[in-house]
Coordinates of C-alpha atoms in Angstrom, one line a residue:
X1 CA 182.4 172.5 109.4
X2 CA 179.9 171.4 106.8
X3 CA 176.5 172.2 105.3
X4 CA 174.6 171.2 108.5
X5 CA 176.5 173.9 110.5
X6 CA 175.9 176.4 107.7
X7 CA 172.2 175.5 107.6
X8 CA 172.0 176.0 111.4
X9 CA 173.7 179.4 111.1
X10 CA 171.3 180.4 108.4
X11 CA 168.3 179.4 110.5
X12 CA 169.6 181.3 113.5
X13 CA 170.3 184.4 111.4
X14 CA 166.8 184.3 109.9
X15 CA 165.2 184.1 113.4
X16 CA 167.1 187.2 114.4
X17 CA 166.6 189.4 111.4
X18 CA 165.0 192.7 112.2
X19 CA 163.8 195.3 109.7
X20 CA 165.1 198.1 111.9
X21 CA 168.6 196.8 111.5
X22 CA 170.1 197.4 108.1
X23 CA 166.8 197.2 106.4
X24 CA 167.8 199.5 103.6
X25 CA 170.9 197.4 103.0
X26 CA 168.8 194.3 102.6
X27 CA 166.5 196.1 100.1
X28 CA 169.5 197.4 98.2
X29 CA 171.1 193.9 98.1
X30 CA 167.9 192.3 96.8
X31 CA 167.4 195.0 94.2
X32 CA 170.9 194.1 92.9
X33 CA 170.5 190.3 92.9
X34 CA 167.0 189.0 93.2
X35 CA 164.9 191.7 91.7
X36 CA 165.9 190.9 88.1
X37 CA 165.3 187.3 88.9
X38 CA 161.9 188.0 90.3
X39 CA 161.0 190.1 87.3
X40 CA 161.7 187.1 85.0
X41 CA 159.7 184.8 87.2
X42 CA 156.7 187.0 87.3
X43 CA 156.8 187.5 83.5
X44 CA 156.9 183.7 83.1
X45 CA 153.9 183.5 85.3
X46 CA 151.9 186.1 83.3
X47 CA 152.2 188.7 86.1
X48 CA 153.8 191.6 84.3
X49 CA 152.8 194.9 82.6
X50 CA 150.7 193.0 80.1
X51 CA 148.4 191.6 82.9
X52 CA 144.8 192.8 82.5
X53 CA 142.9 190.3 84.7
X54 CA 142.7 190.3 88.5
X55 CA 144.7 187.7 90.4
X56 CA 145.2 186.4 93.9
X57 CA 148.9 185.9 94.7
X58 CA 150.7 184.2 97.7
X59 CA 154.3 185.3 97.8
X60 CA 156.0 182.6 100.0
X61 CA 159.4 183.4 101.4
X62 CA 158.8 187.0 100.5
X63 CA 162.0 188.3 102.1
X64 CA 162.3 192.0 101.5
X65 CA 159.2 192.2 99.3
X66 CA 160.8 192.2 95.9
X67 CA 157.7 190.5 94.3
X68 CA 155.2 192.9 95.8
X69 CA 157.3 195.9 94.8
X70 CA 157.5 194.7 91.2
X71 CA 153.8 194.1 91.0
X72 CA 153.1 197.6 92.3
X73 CA 155.4 199.2 89.7
X74 CA 154.5 197.0 86.7
X75 CA 150.8 196.2 86.8
X76 CA 148.1 198.8 86.2
X77 CA 146.4 200.2 89.3
X78 CA 143.0 199.3 88.0
X79 CA 144.1 195.6 87.9
X80 CA 145.7 195.7 91.3
X81 CA 142.5 197.2 92.8
X82 CA 140.7 194.0 91.9
X83 CA 143.5 191.7 92.9
X84 CA 145.2 190.7 96.2
X85 CA 148.8 190.0 97.3
X86 CA 149.7 188.1 100.5
X87 CA 153.4 188.4 101.3
X88 CA 154.5 185.7 103.7
X89 CA 157.7 184.8 105.4
X90 CA 158.8 182.7 108.4
X91 CA 161.0 185.6 109.7
X92 CA 159.0 188.2 111.6
X93 CA 161.6 190.8 110.9
X94 CA 161.1 190.4 107.1
X95 CA 157.4 190.6 107.5
X96 CA 157.7 193.9 109.4
X97 CA 160.0 195.2 106.7
X98 CA 157.5 194.3 104.0
X99 CA 154.7 195.9 106.0
X100 CA 156.7 199.1 106.2
X101 CA 157.3 199.0 102.4
X102 CA 153.6 198.4 101.7
X103 CA 152.8 201.6 103.6
X104 CA 155.7 203.7 102.2
X105 CA 155.3 202.6 98.6
X106 CA 151.5 202.5 98.6
X107 CA 151.0 198.9 97.6
X108 CA 147.4 198.2 96.6
X109 CA 145.4 195.4 98.2
X110 CA 148.4 193.9 99.9
X111 CA 149.1 192.4 103.3
X112 CA 152.0 190.6 105.0
X113 CA 152.1 188.0 107.7
X114 CA 154.3 185.4 109.3
X115 CA 153.6 182.1 107.6
X116 CA 155.4 178.7 107.4
X117 CA 155.4 177.5 103.8
X118 CA 155.6 174.0 105.0
X119 CA 152.3 174.1 106.9
X120 CA 150.3 177.1 105.7
X121 CA 147.0 177.1 107.5
X122 CA 145.0 178.6 104.6
X123 CA 141.9 177.3 102.8
X124 CA 142.2 175.1 99.7
X125 CA 142.2 176.8 96.3
X126 CA 142.8 180.3 97.8
X127 CA 145.2 181.6 95.2
X128 CA 145.5 182.0 91.4
X129 CA 149.3 182.4 91.7
X130 CA 152.0 181.3 94.2
X131 CA 155.6 182.3 94.2
X132 CA 158.4 180.7 96.2
X133 CA 161.5 182.8 95.6
X134 CA 165.1 181.5 96.5
X135 CA 163.9 179.4 99.4
X136 CA 163.4 175.7 98.6
X137 CA 167.1 175.0 98.6
X138 CA 167.3 176.2 102.2
X139 CA 163.9 175.2 103.6
X140 CA 164.4 172.5 106.2
X141 CA 162.8 169.2 105.2
X142 CA 161.0 170.6 102.1
X143 CA 159.3 167.3 101.7
X144 CA 156.9 168.4 104.5
X145 CA 155.9 171.1 102.1
X146 CA 156.3 168.3 99.5
X147 CA 159.1 167.7 97.2
X148 CA 158.4 170.7 95.0
X149 CA 157.5 174.4 95.2
X150 CA 156.3 174.6 98.7
X151 CA 155.2 171.2 97.4
X152 CA 151.8 169.6 97.8
X153 CA 150.7 172.5 100.0
X154 CA 151.3 174.9 97.2
X155 CA 149.3 172.7 94.9
X156 CA 146.5 172.5 97.5
X157 CA 146.4 176.2 97.8
X158 CA 146.3 176.8 94.1
X159 CA 143.0 177.2 92.3
X160 CA 142.4 174.9 89.3
X161 CA 144.4 176.4 86.4
X162 CA 146.5 178.4 88.9
X163 CA 150.3 179.0 88.4
X164 CA 153.2 178.3 90.8
X165 CA 156.6 179.8 90.2
X166 CA 159.9 179.1 92.0
X167 CA 163.5 180.3 91.8
X168 CA 166.6 178.6 93.2
X169 CA 170.4 179.0 92.7
X170 CA 172.2 177.3 90.0
X171 CA 175.2 175.1 90.7
X172 CA 177.6 177.5 88.9
X173 CA 179.1 180.0 91.2
X174 CA 178.4 183.6 90.1
X175 CA 181.1 186.2 89.8
X176 CA 180.0 187.9 93.1
X177 CA 180.7 184.7 95.0
X178 CA 184.0 184.0 93.2
X179 CA 185.1 187.5 94.2
X180 CA 184.2 186.9 97.8
X181 CA 186.0 183.6 97.8
X182 CA 189.1 185.3 96.4
X183 CA 188.8 188.1 99.0
X184 CA 188.8 185.5 101.8
X185 CA 191.9 183.8 100.4
X186 CA 193.7 187.2 100.5
X187 CA 193.2 187.8 104.2
X188 CA 196.3 187.9 106.4
X189 CA 194.9 185.1 108.5
X190 CA 193.2 181.7 107.9
X191 CA 189.7 182.6 106.6
X192 CA 187.8 179.4 105.7
X193 CA 185.5 179.6 102.7
X194 CA 183.2 176.7 101.6
X195 CA 184.5 175.2 98.4
X196 CA 182.4 174.2 96.6
X197 CA 179.9 176.7 98.0
X198 CA 176.7 174.9 99.0
X199 CA 173.7 175.8 96.9
X200 CA 171.4 173.6 98.9
X201 CA 171.3 173.2 102.7
X202 CA 169.5 169.9 102.9
X203 CA 169.5 166.5 101.1
X204 CA 166.1 166.6 99.6
X205 CA 166.0 166.8 95.8
X206 CA 168.3 168.7 93.4
X207 CA 167.1 172.2 93.4
X208 CA 170.0 173.5 91.2
X209 CA 169.2 171.0 88.4
X210 CA 166.6 172.2 85.9
X211 CA 165.8 168.7 84.7
X212 CA 165.2 167.4 88.2
X213 CA 162.9 170.3 89.1
X214 CA 160.9 170.0 85.8
X215 CA 160.4 166.3 86.3
X216 CA 159.3 166.7 89.9
X217 CA 156.8 169.5 89.0
X218 CA 155.4 167.3 86.3
X219 CA 155.6 163.8 87.7
X220 CA 155.3 164.2 91.4
X221 CA 152.7 167.0 91.5
X222 CA 150.9 166.8 88.3
X223 CA 151.6 170.3 87.1
X224 CA 151.3 171.0 83.3
X225 CA 153.0 173.4 81.0
X226 CA 156.2 173.2 83.2
X227 CA 159.0 175.5 82.2
X228 CA 162.4 175.5 83.9
X229 CA 164.9 178.1 82.5
X230 CA 168.2 179.7 83.3
X231 CA 168.2 183.2 84.6
X232 CA 171.4 185.2 84.3
X233 CA 172.1 188.9 84.7
X234 CA 175.0 191.3 85.4
X235 CA 175.1 193.2 88.6
X236 CA 177.2 196.4 88.6
X237 CA 179.2 197.3 91.7
X238 CA 180.4 200.9 92.0
X239 CA 183.2 200.3 94.6
X240 CA 184.6 197.9 97.1
X241 CA 182.7 199.7 99.9
X242 CA 179.4 199.2 98.1
X243 CA 180.2 195.5 97.5
X244 CA 181.0 195.0 101.2
X245 CA 177.9 196.9 102.3
X246 CA 175.6 194.8 100.1
X247 CA 177.2 191.6 101.4
X248 CA 177.0 192.7 105.1
X249 CA 173.6 191.1 105.8
X250 CA 174.9 187.7 104.4
X251 CA 178.4 187.6 105.9
X252 CA 177.4 186.7 109.5
X253 CA 175.7 183.6 108.1
X254 CA 178.9 182.6 106.4
X255 CA 181.2 183.4 109.3
X256 CA 179.0 181.7 111.9
X257 CA 178.6 178.6 109.6
X258 CA 182.2 178.2 108.6
X259 CA 184.6 180.0 110.9
X260 CA 185.8 178.6 114.2
X261 CA 184.7 180.6 117.2
X262 CA 188.2 181.9 118.0
X263 CA 188.6 183.2 114.5
X264 CA 185.2 185.1 114.7
X265 CA 186.3 186.6 118.0
X266 CA 189.7 187.7 116.7
X267 CA 188.3 189.1 113.5
X268 CA 184.9 190.8 113.9
X269 CA 182.5 191.6 111.1
X270 CA 183.7 195.2 110.6
X271 CA 187.3 194.1 110.1
X272 CA 186.1 191.4 107.6
X273 CA 184.0 194.0 105.7
X274 CA 187.0 196.4 105.5
X275 CA 189.3 193.7 104.1
X276 CA 186.7 192.7 101.5
X277 CA 186.2 196.3 100.4
X278 CA 190.0 196.8 100.1
X279 CA 190.5 193.6 98.1
X280 CA 187.7 194.5 95.6
X281 CA 189.1 198.0 95.1
X282 CA 192.6 196.6 94.5
X283 CA 191.3 193.8 92.2
X284 CA 189.3 196.2 90.0
X285 CA 191.6 199.2 90.2
X286 CA 189.1 201.3 92.1
X287 CA 186.7 201.3 89.2
X288 CA 183.1 199.9 88.9
X289 CA 182.8 196.3 87.7
X290 CA 180.2 193.7 86.7
X291 CA 179.5 190.3 88.2
X292 CA 177.2 187.6 86.8
X293 CA 174.4 186.1 88.8
X294 CA 172.8 182.8 87.9
X295 CA 169.6 181.1 89.1
X296 CA 166.9 178.7 88.0
X297 CA 163.4 179.9 87.3
X298 CA 160.6 177.3 87.0
X299 CA 156.8 177.6 86.6
X300 CA 153.9 175.1 86.3
X301 CA 150.2 175.2 86.1
X302 CA 147.7 173.2 88.1
X303 CA 145.3 171.2 85.9
X304 CA 141.9 172.7 85.5
X305 CA 139.0 170.6 86.8

């Protein structure tokens, strides 16, 4: 089984995601991994606690709403009251999850809707800022959205002088994935694990290469002031049970994409999670541990007219 099967499993999983099923696990997992990444991205875009001017943001591939949550907690309410945030995702379940967060957390001037980043039916120059978080390496045929951050469509949607920001995985395997690989190797049955683990599920571009991303943002789409930087942070896991819980939304994608059907039938998800938890507790002596997480953060600005 290869990347194509893994990509198909991911697409199938996305279509079925429902906020009523393990929604808190999804939020907790993104808080652990992608929230620090999103914080760096927003800071690089000028959307942090120092922001004192209104903005209009489109958060493509919003997932569990990490970007909107950070904006609500970091930017002054008086600025948010004059701004707007549109959280968009292709997965209806994720959009429902974000709508629920918007209500529960009291997001200001925010909405969420199902939207395809590859063909967003929105007016030109609608936004001052656009984010595309951890998506372009898995977006099918990203050239339809163009070869860069949601591509030409993102550039079209940006106002002159607007800023686009993206994040993608780096080629280096983080500690959390090395641990998962080692856990699979310890199972008392054949448990295939992709090696190397695919950081990109299509053949368009090199989204784990900072130089390639920077060149494309600049040369292909005319963005200026391009910055492509490494993001790294340490995630703390309290126990094997917590590690397994936080990986539980992702594991079905891995199993469906890499394990033969007879193996999946013989060893259901609950068994796999139990084996993973036991391995982690044994490896780290039942104590908390830290794992490193790597990603690429890139931003660029549309030329002013």
